[in-house]
Every structure is written in structure tokens, then in C-alpha cells.
PDB file of C-alpha atoms in Angstrom:
ATOM      1  CA  SER A  43     104.038 116.316 106.464  1.00 46.00           C
ATOM      2  CA  ALA A  44     103.090 119.918 106.447  1.00 51.00           C
ATOM      3  CA  GLY A  45     104.715 122.332 109.132  1.00 53.00           C
ATOM      4  CA  ASN A  46     106.332 120.949 112.405  1.00 59.00           C
ATOM      5  CA  PRO A  47     105.914 117.068 112.814  1.00 60.00           C
ATOM      6  CA  ALA A  48     105.352 116.638 116.128  1.00 73.00           C
ATOM      7  CA  ARG A  49     102.100 119.301 116.136  1.00 83.00           C
ATOM      8  CA  ASN A  50      98.526 117.760 116.270  1.00 90.00           C
ATOM      9  CA  PRO A  51      97.005 116.912 113.488  1.00 94.00           C
ATOM     10  CA  THR A  52      94.354 118.512 112.128  1.00 93.00           C
ATOM     11  CA  ALA A  53      90.184 116.378 112.278  1.00 94.00           C
ATOM     12  CA  ALA A  54      90.731 116.376 108.130  1.00 94.00           C
ATOM     13  CA  GLU A  55      93.721 114.748 108.397  1.00 95.00           C
ATOM     14  CA  VAL A  56      92.661 111.909 111.025  1.00 96.00           C
ATOM     15  CA  ARG A  57      90.373 111.462 108.925  1.00 96.00           C
ATOM     16  CA  SER A  58      91.554 111.289 105.600  1.00 96.00           C
ATOM     17  CA  ALA A  59      94.840 109.052 106.865  1.00 96.00           C
ATOM     18  CA  ARG A  60      92.511 106.387 108.265  1.00 97.00           C
ATOM     19  CA  GLU A  61      91.014 106.635 105.059  1.00 97.00           C
ATOM     20  CA  ALA A  62      93.869 105.736 102.820  1.00 95.00           C
ATOM     21  CA  ALA A  63      94.691 103.575 105.483  1.00 96.00           C
ATOM     22  CA  GLY A  64      91.140 101.929 104.090  1.00 96.00           C
ATOM     23  CA  LEU A  65      91.030 101.211 108.355  1.00 97.00           C
ATOM     24  CA  THR A  66      87.289 101.539 110.501  1.00 98.00           C
ATOM     25  CA  GLN A  67      87.359 103.800 112.802  1.00 98.00           C
ATOM     26  CA  THR A  68      87.353 100.798 115.873  1.00 98.00           C
ATOM     27  CA  GLN A  69      90.290  99.208 113.243  1.00 97.00           C
ATOM     28  CA  ALA A  70      92.200 102.701 113.733  1.00 98.00           C
ATOM     29  CA  ALA A  71      91.602 102.814 117.085  1.00 98.00           C
ATOM     30  CA  ALA A  72      92.721  99.460 117.810  1.00 97.00           C
ATOM     31  CA  LEU A  73      95.760 100.190 115.713  1.00 96.00           C
ATOM     32  CA  VAL A  74      96.580 102.710 118.464  1.00 97.00           C
ATOM     33  CA  TYR A  75      95.091 101.323 121.858  1.00 97.00           C
ATOM     34  CA  ALA A  76      92.166 103.635 121.953  1.00 97.00           C
ATOM     35  CA  SER A  77      88.546 103.460 121.882  1.00 97.00           C
ATOM     36  CA  LEU A  78      86.143 104.703 119.238  1.00 98.00           C
ATOM     37  CA  ARG A  79      85.350 107.024 120.801  1.00 96.00           C
ATOM     38  CA  ASN A  80      88.461 108.453 121.352  1.00 95.00           C
ATOM     39  CA  TRP A  81      89.671 107.743 117.577  1.00 97.00           C
ATOM     40  CA  GLN A  82      85.561 110.248 116.639  1.00 96.00           C
ATOM     41  CA  GLN A  83      87.017 113.001 119.039  1.00 94.00           C
ATOM     42  CA  TRP A  84      89.647 113.019 117.197  1.00 95.00           C
ATOM     43  CA  GLU A  85      88.235 113.220 113.427  1.00 95.00           C
ATOM     44  CA  GLN A  86      85.567 115.907 114.819  1.00 93.00           C
ATOM     45  CA  ALA A  87      85.027 118.607 113.133  1.00 75.00           C
ATOM     46  CA  GLU A  88      87.539 121.517 114.610  1.00 76.00           C
ATOM     47  CA  GLY A  89      84.706 123.801 117.570  1.00 78.00           C
ATOM     48  CA  ALA A  90      82.545 120.604 118.419  1.00 76.00           C
ATOM     49  CA  SER A  91      81.823 120.519 121.755  1.00 79.00           C
ATOM     50  CA  SER A  92      83.405 117.329 121.934  1.00 80.00           C
ATOM     51  CA  ALA A  93      86.360 117.941 119.720  1.00 80.00           C
ATOM     52  CA  ARG A  94      89.469 116.777 120.994  1.00 88.00           C
ATOM     53  CA  ARG A  95      93.744 116.977 118.888  1.00 91.00           C
ATOM     54  CA  MET A  96      95.332 113.547 118.556  1.00 94.00           C
ATOM     55  CA  HIS A  97      98.832 113.971 120.686  1.00 94.00           C
ATOM     56  CA  PRO A  98     101.501 113.639 117.663  1.00 94.00           C
ATOM     57  CA  ALA A  99     102.910 110.716 119.306  1.00 95.00           C
ATOM     58  CA  ILE A 100      99.852 109.244 118.507  1.00 96.00           C
ATOM     59  CA  TRP A 101      99.721 110.640 115.221  1.00 94.00           C
ATOM     60  CA  GLU A 102     103.297 109.450 114.381  1.00 93.00           C
ATOM     61  CA  LEU A 103     102.421 105.451 116.006  1.00 95.00           C
ATOM     62  CA  PHE A 104      99.242 105.429 113.572  1.00 96.00           C
ATOM     63  CA  ARG A 105     101.355 106.331 110.239  1.00 94.00           C
ATOM     64  CA  LEU A 106     103.972 104.008 110.972  1.00 94.00           C
ATOM     65  CA  LYS A 107     101.367 101.501 112.214  1.00 94.00           C
ATOM     66  CA  ALA A 108      99.020 102.361 109.353  1.00 93.00           C
ATOM     67  CA  GLN A 109     102.464 102.254 106.431  1.00 90.00           C
ATOM     68  CA  LEU A 110     101.488 105.947 105.858  1.00 83.00           C
ATOM     69  CA  THR A 111     104.855 107.194 105.902  1.00 64.00           C
ATOM     70  CA  GLN A 112     105.679 110.374 104.482  1.00 60.00           C
ATOM     71  CA  ALA A 113     108.583 113.331 105.157  1.00 43.00           C
TER      72      ALA A 113
END
């Protein structure tokens, strides 16, 4: 992964990781005990009024549980 492993992923990284895992937004949210609305906000384009950044711990949990481990 680019840069510091404990950084917030971008919306594009969140979306692309979910798609790589073959999961819907609902399935991905359930994997990390989040609401669908939270997941949608994490995937929103930067600058959108409701966009939010995913916490690095949730990002790591998602990647581990979705078996998307990378260096």
C-alpha cells in the first residue's frame, strides 16, 4: 500500500478494494460492523458534503477479513 500503512484510505481505494473482494456495499459494511450509510460515505468522492474518511483500523480490518492483504 502507498505511504504510511496507518493512513486513511481514499474513497477510490475503498471502492476498488470492495469491488476486488466481490462484495456489495451492504456486505462490505457488515464485514466491519458498519452501517450501509457509513460505507456509502466512505466511498463518496472527496469534497462531497457527506464524504467521510475511513479510519485506518477499519481499513485494515476490512482488508484482512476480505483477504486483500498486501505489503
